Amino acid sequence: MNFKHEVKGDILIFRISGDLIGENSGPDLLEVAQAAMNKGIINCITNISGLRYINSSGIGVLITLLTKFRNKGGDLILVQPSEQVKKLLIITKLNAIFQQAENDSEAIANLTTENK
């Protein structure tokens, strides 16, 4: 798995590609997220359009990220999940927990609307 991150205003944006299988990549993502939260950032967009595969550990990483941001009063939105990831979210009923957006602009608009 590879990921890049940037901060736009008060939103942390992750771009994840490859395979999210948790064990090696999870701690790095969580570390970046915690550093952002320590600076007062409470919202996260996680663009997973480049994600090829995700397993239960990878889902655990996403749930941990979501929990951390919601505990700070913010939220996390998944952007462009693949059909495979969408099916997995439906099967696990996590589609009711994770917000999803088609692109970064839609996700930013959703987060901006929520915070008003």
N, CA, C and O atoms as a Tinker XYZ file with bonds, in Angstrom:
   464  protein
     1  N      0.835000   -1.170000    0.000000    73     2
     2  CA     0.000000    0.000000    0.000000    64     1     3
     3  C      0.884000    1.238000    0.000000    63     2     4     5
     4  O      1.921000    1.290000    0.660000    81     3
     5  N      0.445000    2.220000   -0.753000    73     3     6
     6  CA     1.071000    3.535000   -0.738000    64     5     7
     7  C      0.005000    4.546000   -0.368000    63     6     8     9
     8  O     -1.172000    4.371000   -0.684000    81     7
     9  N      0.426000    5.602000    0.301000    73     7    10
    10  CA    -0.522000    6.679000    0.551000    64     9    11
    11  C      0.203000    8.010000    0.547000    63    10    12    13
    12  O      1.385000    8.120000    0.872000    81    11
    13  N     -0.570000    9.017000    0.163000    73    11    14
    14  CA    -0.107000   10.392000    0.231000    64    13    15
    15  C     -1.117000   11.124000    1.092000    63    14    16    17
    16  O     -2.270000   10.708000    1.209000    81    15
    17  N     -0.675000   12.211000    1.689000    73    15    18
    18  CA    -1.625000   13.007000    2.457000    64    17    19
    19  C     -1.325000   14.486000    2.271000    63    18    20    21
    20  O     -0.198000   14.892000    1.987000    81    19
    21  N     -2.368000   15.261000    2.441000    73    19    22
    22  CA    -2.243000   16.715000    2.399000    64    21    23
    23  C     -3.335000   17.297000    3.288000    63    22    24    25
    24  O     -4.307000   16.623000    3.632000    81    23
    25  N     -3.156000   18.535000    3.644000    73    23    26
    26  CA    -4.160000   19.225000    4.448000    64    25    27
    27  C     -4.680000   20.404000    3.622000    63    26    28    29
    28  O     -3.912000   21.237000    3.143000    81    27
    29  N     -6.004000   20.448000    3.470000    73    27    30
    30  CA    -6.650000   21.575000    2.792000    64    29    31
    31  C     -7.556000   22.231000    3.815000    63    30    32    33
    32  O     -8.563000   21.656000    4.229000    81    31
    33  N     -7.197000   23.426000    4.216000    73    31    34
    34  CA    -7.971000   24.107000    5.255000    64    33    35
    35  C     -7.906000   23.299000    6.544000    63    34    36    37
    36  O     -6.833000   23.125000    7.122000    81    35
    37  N     -9.056000   22.806000    6.989000    73    35    38
    38  CA    -9.098000   22.014000    8.220000    64    37    39
    39  C     -9.457000   20.553000    7.941000    63    38    40    41
    40  O    -10.036000   19.871000    8.787000    81    39
    41  N     -9.101000   20.084000    6.730000    73    39    42
    42  CA    -9.428000   18.708000    6.331000    64    41    43
    43  C     -8.151000   17.967000    5.935000    63    42    44    45
    44  O     -7.371000   18.448000    5.113000    81    43
    45  N     -7.951000   16.806000    6.522000    73    43    46
    46  CA    -6.856000   15.920000    6.139000    64    45    47
    47  C     -7.339000   15.061000    4.977000    63    46    48    49
    48  O     -8.415000   14.467000    5.043000    81    47
    49  N     -6.547000   14.996000    3.922000    73    47    50
    50  CA    -6.917000   14.193000    2.755000    64    49    51
    51  C     -5.870000   13.105000    2.543000    63    50    52    53
    52  O     -4.687000   13.385000    2.351000    81    51
    53  N     -6.335000   11.858000    2.583000    73    51    54
    54  CA    -5.486000   10.710000    2.273000    64    53    55
    55  C     -5.809000   10.241000    0.855000    63    54    56    57
    56  O     -6.968000   10.266000    0.441000    81    55
    57  N     -4.805000    9.821000    0.126000    73    55    58
    58  CA    -4.978000    9.138000   -1.158000    64    57    59
    59  C     -4.264000    7.798000   -1.018000    63    58    60    61
    60  O     -3.036000    7.734000   -0.953000    81    59
    61  N     -5.054000    6.735000   -0.975000    73    59    62
    62  CA    -4.514000    5.405000   -0.734000    64    61    63
    63  C     -4.571000    4.592000   -2.027000    63    62    64    65
    64  O     -5.584000    4.587000   -2.726000    81    63
    65  N     -3.474000    3.909000   -2.332000    73    63    66
    66  CA    -3.453000    3.039000   -3.505000    64    65    67
    67  C     -2.796000    1.712000   -3.143000    63    66    68    69
    68  O     -2.081000    1.604000   -2.146000    81    67
    69  N     -3.052000    0.715000   -3.969000    73    67    70
    70  CA    -2.493000   -0.615000   -3.716000    64    69    71
    71  C     -3.427000   -1.458000   -2.879000    63    70    72    73
    72  O     -4.644000   -1.410000   -3.062000    81    71
    73  N     -2.874000   -2.227000   -1.967000    73    71    74
    74  CA    -3.645000   -3.138000   -1.120000    64    73    75
    75  C     -3.604000   -2.666000    0.330000    63    74    76    77
    76  O     -2.528000   -2.495000    0.902000    81    75
    77  N     -4.774000   -2.457000    0.919000    73    75    78
    78  CA    -4.850000   -2.059000    2.333000    64    77    79
    79  C     -5.128000   -3.317000    3.151000    63    78    80    81
    80  O     -6.269000   -3.762000    3.279000    81    79
    81  N     -4.057000   -3.872000    3.696000    73    79    82
    82  CA    -4.213000   -5.108000    4.465000    64    81    83
    83  C     -3.845000   -4.904000    5.936000    63    82    84    85
    84  O     -3.708000   -5.864000    6.695000    81    83
    85  N     -3.690000   -3.637000    6.320000    73    83    86
    86  CA    -3.607000   -3.317000    7.739000    64    85    87
    87  C     -2.276000   -3.439000    8.425000    63    86    88    89
    88  O     -1.772000   -2.456000    8.969000    81    87
    89  N     -1.690000   -4.619000    8.416000    73    87    90
    90  CA    -0.572000   -4.891000    9.312000    64    89    91
    91  C      0.567000   -3.880000    9.211000    63    90    92    93
    92  O      0.996000   -3.330000   10.226000    81    91
    93  N      1.058000   -3.631000    8.010000    73    91    94
    94  CA     2.195000   -2.728000    7.867000    64    93    95
    95  C      1.786000   -1.282000    7.660000    63    94    96    97
    96  O      2.479000   -0.364000    8.098000    81    95
    97  N      0.663000   -1.080000    6.993000    73    95    98
    98  CA     0.277000    0.271000    6.601000    64    97    99
    99  C     -0.582000    0.984000    7.638000    63    98   100   101
   100  O     -0.554000    2.212000    7.723000    81    99
   101  N     -1.326000    0.247000    8.407000    73    99   102
   102  CA    -2.235000    0.856000    9.371000    64   101   103
   103  C     -1.583000    1.826000   10.332000    63   102   104   105
   104  O     -2.067000    2.947000   10.487000    81   103
   105  N     -0.493000    1.430000   10.986000    73   103   106
   106  CA     0.137000    2.347000   11.943000    64   105   107
   107  C      0.607000    3.664000   11.309000    63   106   108   109
   108  O      0.536000    4.715000   11.945000    81   107
   109  N      1.084000    3.611000   10.068000    73   107   110
   110  CA     1.525000    4.842000    9.396000    64   109   111
   111  C      0.356000    5.801000    9.164000    63   110   112   113
   112  O      0.468000    7.002000    9.408000    81   111
   113  N     -0.765000    5.254000    8.690000    73   111   114
   114  CA    -1.954000    6.085000    8.478000    64   113   115
   115  C     -2.439000    6.695000    9.793000    63   114   116   117
   116  O     -2.764000    7.881000    9.859000    81   115
   117  N     -2.482000    5.873000   10.825000    73   115   118
   118  CA    -2.966000    6.346000   12.127000    64   117   119
   119  C     -2.034000    7.400000   12.719000    63   118   120   121
   120  O     -2.489000    8.339000   13.371000    81   119
   121  N     -0.748000    7.246000   12.495000    73   119   122
   122  CA     0.220000    8.217000   12.998000    64   121   123
   123  C      0.031000    9.584000   12.328000    63   122   124   125
   124  O      0.052000   10.616000   12.998000    81   123
   125  N     -0.154000    9.581000   11.015000    73   123   126
   126  CA    -0.384000   10.834000   10.285000    64   125   127
   127  C     -1.699000   11.474000   10.749000    63   126   128   129
   128  O     -1.770000   12.685000   10.954000    81   127
   129  N     -2.735000   10.645000   10.911000    73   127   130
   130  CA    -4.031000   11.157000   11.361000    64   129   131
   131  C     -3.921000   11.759000   12.760000    63   130   132   133
   132  O     -4.474000   12.829000   13.015000    81   131
   133  N     -3.217000   11.090000   13.664000    73   131   134
   134  CA    -3.074000   11.597000   15.032000    64   133   135
   135  C     -2.316000   12.923000   15.045000    63   134   136   137
   136  O     -2.676000   13.837000   15.787000    81   135
   137  N     -1.271000   13.032000   14.227000    73   135   138
   138  CA    -0.517000   14.288000   14.146000    64   137   139
   139  C     -1.414000   15.416000   13.656000    63   138   140   141
   140  O     -1.328000   16.539000   14.153000    81   139
   141  N     -2.284000   15.120000   12.674000    73   139   142
   142  CA    -3.211000   16.135000   12.173000    64   141   143
   143  C     -4.219000   16.529000   13.260000    63   142   144   145
   144  O     -4.516000   17.711000   13.436000    81   143
   145  N     -4.735000   15.546000   13.979000    73   143   146
   146  CA    -5.696000   15.841000   15.050000    64   145   147
   147  C     -5.051000   16.665000   16.151000    63   146   148   149
   148  O     -5.699000   17.523000   16.751000    81   147
   149  N     -3.782000   16.409000   16.416000    73   147   150
   150  CA    -3.072000   17.199000   17.421000    64   149   151
   151  C     -2.966000   18.664000   17.018000    63   150   152   153
   152  O     -2.773000   19.532000   17.869000    81   151
   153  N     -3.092000   18.943000   15.723000    73   151   154
   154  CA    -3.064000   20.319000   15.210000    64   153   155
   155  C     -4.473000   20.885000   15.056000    63   154   156   157
   156  O     -4.646000   21.977000   14.515000    81   155
   157  N     -5.489000   20.143000   15.534000    73   155   158
   158  CA    -6.856000   20.641000   15.507000    64   157   159
   159  C     -7.674000   20.233000   14.306000    63   158   160   161
   160  O     -8.805000   20.695000   14.159000    81   159
   161  N     -7.151000   19.388000   13.444000    73   159   162
   162  CA    -7.905000   18.933000   12.273000    64   161   163
   163  C     -8.825000   17.799000   12.715000    63   162   164   165
   164  O     -8.374000   16.819000   13.309000    81   163
   165  N    -10.124000   17.940000   12.418000    73   163   166
   166  CA   -11.076000   16.940000   12.899000    64   165   167
   167  C    -11.824000   16.224000   11.776000    63   166   168   169
   168  O    -12.659000   15.361000   12.044000    81   167
   169  N    -11.534000   16.572000   10.527000    73   167   170
   170  CA   -12.208000   15.933000    9.398000    64   169   171
   171  C    -11.196000   15.309000    8.464000    63   170   172   173
   172  O    -10.074000   15.792000    8.319000    81   171
   173  N    -11.620000   14.209000    7.823000    73   171   174
   174  CA   -10.719000   13.476000    6.948000    64   173   175
   175  C    -11.472000   12.991000    5.710000    63   174   176   177
   176  O    -12.592000   12.488000    5.794000    81   175
   177  N    -10.826000   13.158000    4.576000    73   175   178
   178  CA   -11.302000   12.573000    3.328000    64   177   179
   179  C    -10.300000   11.486000    2.981000    63   178   180   181
   180  O     -9.094000   11.733000    2.950000    81   179
   181  N    -10.792000   10.291000    2.722000    73   179   182
   182  CA    -9.916000    9.179000    2.371000    64   181   183
   183  C    -10.279000    8.715000    0.967000    63   182   184   185
   184  O    -11.256000    7.996000    0.761000    81   183
   185  N     -9.464000    9.146000    0.010000    73   183   186
   186  CA    -9.694000    8.803000   -1.386000    64   185   187
   187  C     -9.102000    7.418000   -1.616000    63   186   188   189
   188  O     -7.888000    7.226000   -1.552000    81   187
   189  N     -9.983000    6.456000   -1.886000    73   187   190
   190  CA    -9.538000    5.076000   -2.065000    64   189   191
   191  C     -9.762000    4.603000   -3.505000    63   190   192   193
   192  O     -9.921000    3.407000   -3.754000    81   191
   193  N     -9.774000    5.537000   -4.437000    73   191   194
   194  CA   -10.002000    5.173000   -5.838000    64   193   195
   195  C     -8.888000    4.271000   -6.369000    63   194   196   197
   196  O     -9.118000    3.484000   -7.287000    81   195
   197  N     -7.685000    4.378000   -5.803000    73   195   198
   198  CA    -6.565000    3.551000   -6.250000    64   197   199
   199  C     -6.392000    2.267000   -5.456000    63   198   200   201
   200  O     -5.414000    1.543000   -5.641000    81   199
   201  N     -7.343000    1.983000   -4.570000    73   199   202
   202  CA    -7.247000    0.792000   -3.730000    64   201   203
   203  C     -7.652000   -0.437000   -4.543000    63   202   204   205
   204  O     -8.763000   -0.500000   -5.070000    81   203
   205  N     -6.747000   -1.416000   -4.642000    73   203   206
   206  CA    -7.039000   -2.643000   -5.388000    64   205   207
   207  C     -7.744000   -3.661000   -4.516000    63   206   208   209
   208  O     -8.671000   -4.337000   -4.960000    81   207
   209  N     -7.302000   -3.767000   -3.270000    73   207   210
   210  CA    -7.784000   -4.834000   -2.396000    64   209   211
   211  C     -7.775000   -4.342000   -0.954000    63   210   212   213
   212  O     -6.903000   -3.574000   -0.547000    81   211
   213  N     -8.752000   -4.795000   -0.199000    73   211   214
   214  CA    -8.795000   -4.491000    1.232000    64   213   215
   215  C     -9.267000   -5.743000    1.957000    63   214   216   217
   216  O    -10.191000   -6.418000    1.502000    81   215
   217  N     -8.630000   -6.053000    3.090000    73   215   218
   218  CA    -9.062000   -7.207000    3.881000    64   217   219
   219  C     -9.634000   -6.720000    5.213000    63   218   220   221
   220  O     -9.824000   -5.520000    5.412000    81   219
   221  N     -9.904000   -7.649000    6.114000    73   219   222
   222  CA   -10.531000   -7.269000    7.382000    64   221   223
   223  C     -9.630000   -6.359000    8.211000    63   222   224   225
   224  O    -10.124000   -5.475000    8.910000    81   223
   225  N     -8.320000   -6.565000    8.141000    73   223   226
   226  CA    -7.408000   -5.668000    8.877000    64   225   227
   227  C     -7.465000   -4.265000    8.291000    63   226   228   229
   228  O     -7.430000   -3.281000    9.030000    81   227
   229  N     -7.552000   -4.167000    6.979000    73   227   230
   230  CA    -7.666000   -2.866000    6.322000    64   229   231
   231  C     -8.954000   -2.159000    6.696000    63   230   232   233
   232  O     -8.965000   -0.947000    6.915000    81   231
   233  N    -10.048000   -2.920000    6.771000    73   231   234
   234  CA   -11.317000   -2.337000    7.212000    64   233   235
   235  C    -11.183000   -1.861000    8.654000    63   234   236   237
   236  O    -11.719000   -0.817000    9.024000    81   235
   237  N    -10.467000   -2.629000    9.458000    73   235   238
   238  CA   -10.230000   -2.220000   10.845000    64   237   239
   239  C     -9.495000   -0.888000   10.924000    63   238   240   241
   240  O     -9.786000   -0.066000   11.793000    81   239
   241  N     -8.545000   -0.673000   10.020000    73   239   242
   242  CA    -7.817000    0.602000    9.979000    64   241   243
   243  C     -8.787000    1.736000    9.656000    63   242   244   245
   244  O     -8.759000    2.782000   10.303000    81   243
   245  N     -9.648000    1.528000    8.653000    73   243   246
   246  CA   -10.614000    2.572000    8.282000    64   245   247
   247  C    -11.584000    2.855000    9.431000    63   246   248   249
   248  O    -11.923000    4.011000    9.683000    81   247
   249  N    -12.027000    1.816000   10.122000    73   247   250
   250  CA   -12.934000    2.005000   11.258000    64   249   251
   251  C    -12.232000    2.768000   12.377000    63   250   252   253
   252  O    -12.831000    3.639000   13.007000    81   251
   253  N    -10.964000    2.443000   12.625000    73   251   254
   254  CA   -10.202000    3.155000   13.658000    64   253   255
   255  C    -10.071000    4.631000   13.300000    63   254   256   257
   256  O    -10.254000    5.497000   14.155000    81   255
   257  N     -9.755000    4.917000   12.045000    73   255   258
   258  CA    -9.662000    6.318000   11.602000    64   257   259
   259  C    -10.995000    7.028000   11.797000    63   258   260   261
   260  O    -11.043000    8.132000   12.341000    81   259
   261  N    -12.076000    6.394000   11.352000    73   259   262
   262  CA   -13.408000    6.987000   11.491000    64   261   263
   263  C    -13.718000    7.281000   12.949000    63   262   264   265
   264  O    -14.199000    8.365000   13.278000    81   263
   265  N    -13.444000    6.321000   13.822000    73   263   266
   266  CA   -13.719000    6.481000   15.254000    64   265   267
   267  C    -12.929000    7.641000   15.844000    63   266   268   269
   268  O    -13.465000    8.450000   16.601000    81   267
   269  N    -11.656000    7.714000   15.490000    73   267   270
   270  CA   -10.814000    8.797000   16.021000    64   269   271
   271  C    -11.344000   10.166000   15.609000    63   270   272   273
   272  O    -11.430000   11.074000   16.436000    81   271
   273  N    -11.702000   10.317000   14.327000    73   271   274
   274  CA   -12.196000   11.616000   13.875000    64   273   275
   275  C    -13.564000   11.936000   14.474000    63   274   276   277
   276  O    -13.821000   13.085000   14.834000    81   275
   277  N    -14.436000   10.953000   14.587000    73   275   278
   278  CA   -15.757000   11.210000   15.180000    64   277   279
   279  C    -15.639000   11.529000   16.665000    63   278   280   281
   280  O    -16.399000   12.347000   17.183000    81   279
   281  N    -14.700000   10.895000   17.354000    73   279   282
   282  CA   -14.495000   11.207000   18.773000    64   281   283
   283  C    -14.026000   12.645000   18.978000    63   282   284   285
   284  O    -14.212000   13.213000   20.055000    81   283
   285  N    -13.421000   13.233000   17.954000    73   283   286
   286  CA   -12.986000   14.635000   18.020000    64   285   287
   287  C    -14.088000   15.593000   17.562000    63   286   288   289
   288  O    -13.896000   16.809000   17.550000    81   287
   289  N    -15.240000   15.038000   17.188000    73   287   290
   290  CA   -16.349000   15.874000   16.732000    64   289   291
   291  C    -16.362000   16.074000   15.227000    63   290   292   293
   292  O    -17.117000   16.902000   14.717000    81   291
   293  N    -15.544000   15.332000   14.520000    73   291   294
   294  CA   -15.470000   15.454000   13.070000    64   293   295
   295  C    -16.024000   14.229000   12.378000    63   294   296   297
   296  O    -16.874000   13.521000   12.917000    81   295
   297  N    -15.524000   13.985000   11.161000    73   295   298
   298  CA   -16.005000   12.842000   10.398000    64   297   299
   299  C    -14.951000   12.415000    9.389000    63   298   300   301
   300  O    -13.943000   13.096000    9.196000    81   299
   301  N    -15.197000   11.284000    8.751000    73   299   302
   302  CA   -14.353000   10.762000    7.690000    64   301   303
   303  C    -15.263000   10.353000    6.545000    63   302   304   305
   304  O    -16.294000    9.717000    6.763000    81   303
   305  N    -14.888000   10.715000    5.331000    73   303   306
   306  CA   -15.662000   10.345000    4.145000    64   305   307
   307  C    -14.762000    9.549000    3.205000    63   306   308   309
   308  O    -13.629000    9.946000    2.932000    81   307
   309  N    -15.274000    8.429000    2.716000    73   307   310
   310  CA   -14.560000    7.629000    1.726000    64   309   311
   311  C    -14.895000    8.153000    0.330000    63   310   312   313
   312  O    -16.064000    8.354000    0.001000    81   311
   313  N    -13.873000    8.372000   -0.479000    73   311   314
   314  CA   -14.080000    8.893000   -1.831000    64   313   315
   315  C    -13.727000    7.818000   -2.858000    63   314   316   317
   316  O    -12.675000    7.184000   -2.788000    81   315
   317  N    -14.622000    7.639000   -3.793000    73   315   318
   318  CA   -14.477000    6.731000   -4.932000    64   317   319
   319  C    -14.095000    5.302000   -4.564000    63   318   320   321
   320  O    -13.103000    4.780000   -5.073000    81   319
   321  N    -14.871000    4.658000   -3.683000    73   319   322
   322  CA   -14.571000    3.250000   -3.429000    64   321   323
   323  C    -14.859000    2.428000   -4.683000    63   322   324   325
   324  O    -15.816000    2.708000   -5.405000    81   323
   325  N    -14.037000    1.423000   -4.939000    73   323   326
   326  CA   -14.241000    0.543000   -6.096000    64   325   327
   327  C    -15.511000   -0.282000   -5.872000    63   326   328   329
   328  O    -16.062000   -0.312000   -4.771000    81   327
   329  N    -15.960000   -0.943000   -6.925000    73   327   330
   330  CA   -17.142000   -1.803000   -6.797000    64   329   331
   331  C    -16.899000   -2.900000   -5.763000    63   330   332   333
   332  O    -17.798000   -3.236000   -4.993000    81   331
   333  N    -15.687000   -3.460000   -5.742000    73   331   334
   334  CA   -15.350000   -4.516000   -4.779000    64   333   335
   335  C    -15.442000   -3.990000   -3.355000    63   334   336   337
   336  O    -15.968000   -4.666000   -2.471000    81   335
   337  N    -14.929000   -2.782000   -3.133000    73   335   338
   338  CA   -14.976000   -2.192000   -1.793000    64   337   339
   339  C    -16.416000   -1.839000   -1.418000    63   338   340   341
   340  O    -16.821000   -2.040000   -0.273000    81   339
   341  N    -17.191000   -1.318000   -2.367000    73   339   342
   342  CA   -18.604000   -1.017000   -2.096000    64   341   343
   343  C    -19.354000   -2.277000   -1.672000    63   342   344   345
   344  O    -20.131000   -2.254000   -0.718000    81   343
   345  N    -19.114000   -3.382000   -2.392000    73   343   346
   346  CA   -19.781000   -4.643000   -2.040000    64   345   347
   347  C    -19.381000   -5.095000   -0.643000    63   346   348   349
   348  O    -20.219000   -5.557000    0.132000    81   347
   349  N    -18.104000   -4.961000   -0.328000    73   347   350
   350  CA   -17.621000   -5.341000    0.996000    64   349   351
   351  C    -18.284000   -4.488000    2.080000    63   350   352   353
   352  O    -18.656000   -5.003000    3.135000    81   351
   353  N    -18.433000   -3.192000    1.824000    73   351   354
   354  CA   -19.089000   -2.308000    2.794000    64   353   355
   355  C    -20.554000   -2.704000    2.985000    63   354   356   357
   356  O    -21.079000   -2.641000    4.096000    81   355
   357  N    -21.207000   -3.110000    1.900000    73   355   358
   358  CA   -22.609000   -3.535000    1.997000    64   357   359
   359  C    -22.716000   -4.843000    2.778000    63   358   360   361
   360  O    -23.552000   -4.969000    3.673000    81   359
   361  N    -21.867000   -5.816000    2.438000    73   359   362
   362  CA   -21.896000   -7.123000    3.112000    64   361   363
   363  C    -21.675000   -6.969000    4.617000    63   362   364   365
   364  O    -22.334000   -7.630000    5.419000    81   363
   365  N    -20.749000   -6.097000    4.989000    73   363   366
   366  CA   -20.429000   -5.902000    6.404000    64   365   367
   367  C    -21.338000   -4.877000    7.082000    63   366   368   369
   368  O    -21.214000   -4.615000    8.278000    81   367
   369  N    -22.248000   -4.305000    6.301000    73   367   370
   370  CA   -23.183000   -3.268000    6.768000    64   369   371
   371  C    -22.478000   -1.971000    7.186000    63   370   372   373
   372  O    -23.063000   -1.125000    7.864000    81   371
   373  N    -21.232000   -1.831000    6.778000    73   371   374
   374  CA   -20.482000   -0.610000    7.092000    64   373   375
   375  C    -20.858000    0.542000    6.164000    63   374   376   377
   376  O    -20.478000    1.687000    6.407000    81   375
   377  N    -21.604000    0.240000    5.102000    73   375   378
   378  CA   -22.075000    1.313000    4.229000    64   377   379
   379  C    -23.020000    2.253000    4.969000    63   378   380   381
   380  O    -23.206000    3.397000    4.554000    81   379
   381  N    -23.618000    1.780000    6.062000    73   379   382
   382  CA   -24.490000    2.628000    6.875000    64   381   383
   383  C    -23.686000    3.511000    7.825000    63   382   384   385
   384  O    -24.220000    4.466000    8.389000    81   383
   385  N    -22.409000    3.195000    8.003000    73   383   386
   386  CA   -21.566000    3.937000    8.940000    64   385   387
   387  C    -20.658000    4.923000    8.217000    63   386   388   389
   388  O    -20.471000    6.055000    8.664000    81   387
   389  N    -20.093000    4.481000    7.090000    73   387   390
   390  CA   -19.188000    5.343000    6.332000    64   389   391
   391  C    -19.949000    6.178000    5.321000    63   390   392   393
   392  O    -20.737000    5.656000    4.532000    81   391
   393  N    -19.705000    7.482000    5.352000    73   391   394
   394  CA   -20.195000    8.335000    4.276000    64   393   395
   395  C    -19.325000    8.090000    3.059000    63   394   396   397
   396  O    -18.130000    7.822000    3.184000    81   395
   397  N    -19.929000    8.181000    1.872000    73   395   398
   398  CA   -19.179000    8.010000    0.640000    64   397   399
   399  C    -19.460000    9.170000   -0.292000    63   398   400   401
   400  O    -20.549000    9.745000   -0.283000    81   399
   401  N    -18.458000    9.509000   -1.100000    73   399   402
   402  CA   -18.602000   10.599000   -2.067000    64   401   403
   403  C    -17.941000   10.169000   -3.374000    63   402   404   405
   404  O    -17.066000    9.304000   -3.393000    81   403
   405  N    -18.381000   10.793000   -4.464000    73   403   406
   406  CA   -17.842000   10.454000   -5.785000    64   405   407
   407  C    -16.509000   11.137000   -6.073000    63   406   408   409
   408  O    -15.718000   10.650000   -6.880000    81   407
   409  N    -16.263000   12.274000   -5.405000    73   407   410
   410  CA   -14.999000   12.983000   -5.639000    64   409   411
   411  C    -14.669000   13.848000   -4.418000    63   410   412   413
   412  O    -15.481000   14.007000   -3.507000    81   411
   413  N    -13.457000   14.397000   -4.430000    73   411   414
   414  CA   -13.000000   15.208000   -3.294000    64   413   415
   415  C    -13.893000   16.424000   -3.078000    63   414   416   417
   416  O    -14.192000   16.782000   -1.939000    81   415
   417  N    -14.317000   17.059000   -4.168000    73   415   418
   418  CA   -15.141000   18.273000   -4.045000    64   417   419
   419  C    -16.459000   17.986000   -3.333000    63   418   420   421
   420  O    -16.897000   18.761000   -2.484000    81   419
   421  N    -17.084000   16.867000   -3.686000    73   419   422
   422  CA   -18.341000   16.481000   -3.035000    64   421   423
   423  C    -18.102000   16.198000   -1.552000    63   422   424   425
   424  O    -18.906000   16.590000   -0.706000    81   423
   425  N    -17.002000   15.521000   -1.240000    73   423   426
   426  CA   -16.679000   15.206000    0.158000    64   425   427
   427  C    -16.434000   16.481000    0.959000    63   426   428   429
   428  O    -16.912000   16.615000    2.085000    81   427
   429  N    -15.684000   17.418000    0.371000    73   427   430
   430  CA   -15.414000   18.701000    1.048000    64   429   431
   431  C    -16.715000   19.441000    1.295000    63   430   432   433
   432  O    -16.923000   19.991000    2.376000    81   431
   433  N    -17.595000   19.460000    0.301000    73   431   434
   434  CA   -18.892000   20.128000    0.456000    64   433   435
   435  C    -19.703000   19.481000    1.568000    63   434   436   437
   436  O    -20.335000   20.179000    2.360000    81   435
   437  N    -19.691000   18.147000    1.635000    73   435   438
   438  CA   -20.429000   17.442000    2.697000    64   437   439
   439  C    -19.878000   17.780000    4.073000    63   438   440   441
   440  O    -20.645000   17.999000    5.010000    81   439
   441  N    -18.573000   17.824000    4.201000    73   439   442
   442  CA   -17.968000   18.132000    5.499000    64   441   443
   443  C    -18.223000   19.588000    5.880000    63   442   444   445
   444  O    -18.451000   19.895000    7.050000    81   443
   445  N    -18.185000   20.467000    4.909000    73   443   446
   446  CA   -18.421000   21.896000    5.179000    64   445   447
   447  C    -19.860000   22.114000    5.630000    63   446   448   449
   448  O    -20.115000   22.895000    6.545000    81   447
   449  N    -20.808000   21.417000    4.982000    73   447   450
   450  CA   -22.231000   21.524000    5.337000    64   449   451
   451  C    -22.478000   20.988000    6.742000    63   450   452   453
   452  O    -23.231000   21.580000    7.514000    81   451
   453  N    -21.837000   19.856000    7.074000    73   451   454
   454  CA   -22.010000   19.250000    8.404000    64   453   455
   455  C    -21.553000   20.168000    9.520000    63   454   456   457
   456  O    -22.147000   20.183000   10.598000    81   455
   457  N    -20.505000   20.930000    9.272000    73   455   458
   458  CA   -19.907000   21.726000   10.333000    64   457   459
   459  C    -20.587000   23.076000   10.531000    63   458   460   461
   460  O    -20.175000   23.860000   11.386000    81   459
   461  N    -21.616000   23.347000    9.754000    73   459   462
   462  CA   -22.326000   24.638000    9.917000    64   461   463
   463  C    -23.446000   24.510000   10.905000    63   462   464
   464  O    -24.149000   25.485000   11.170000    81   463
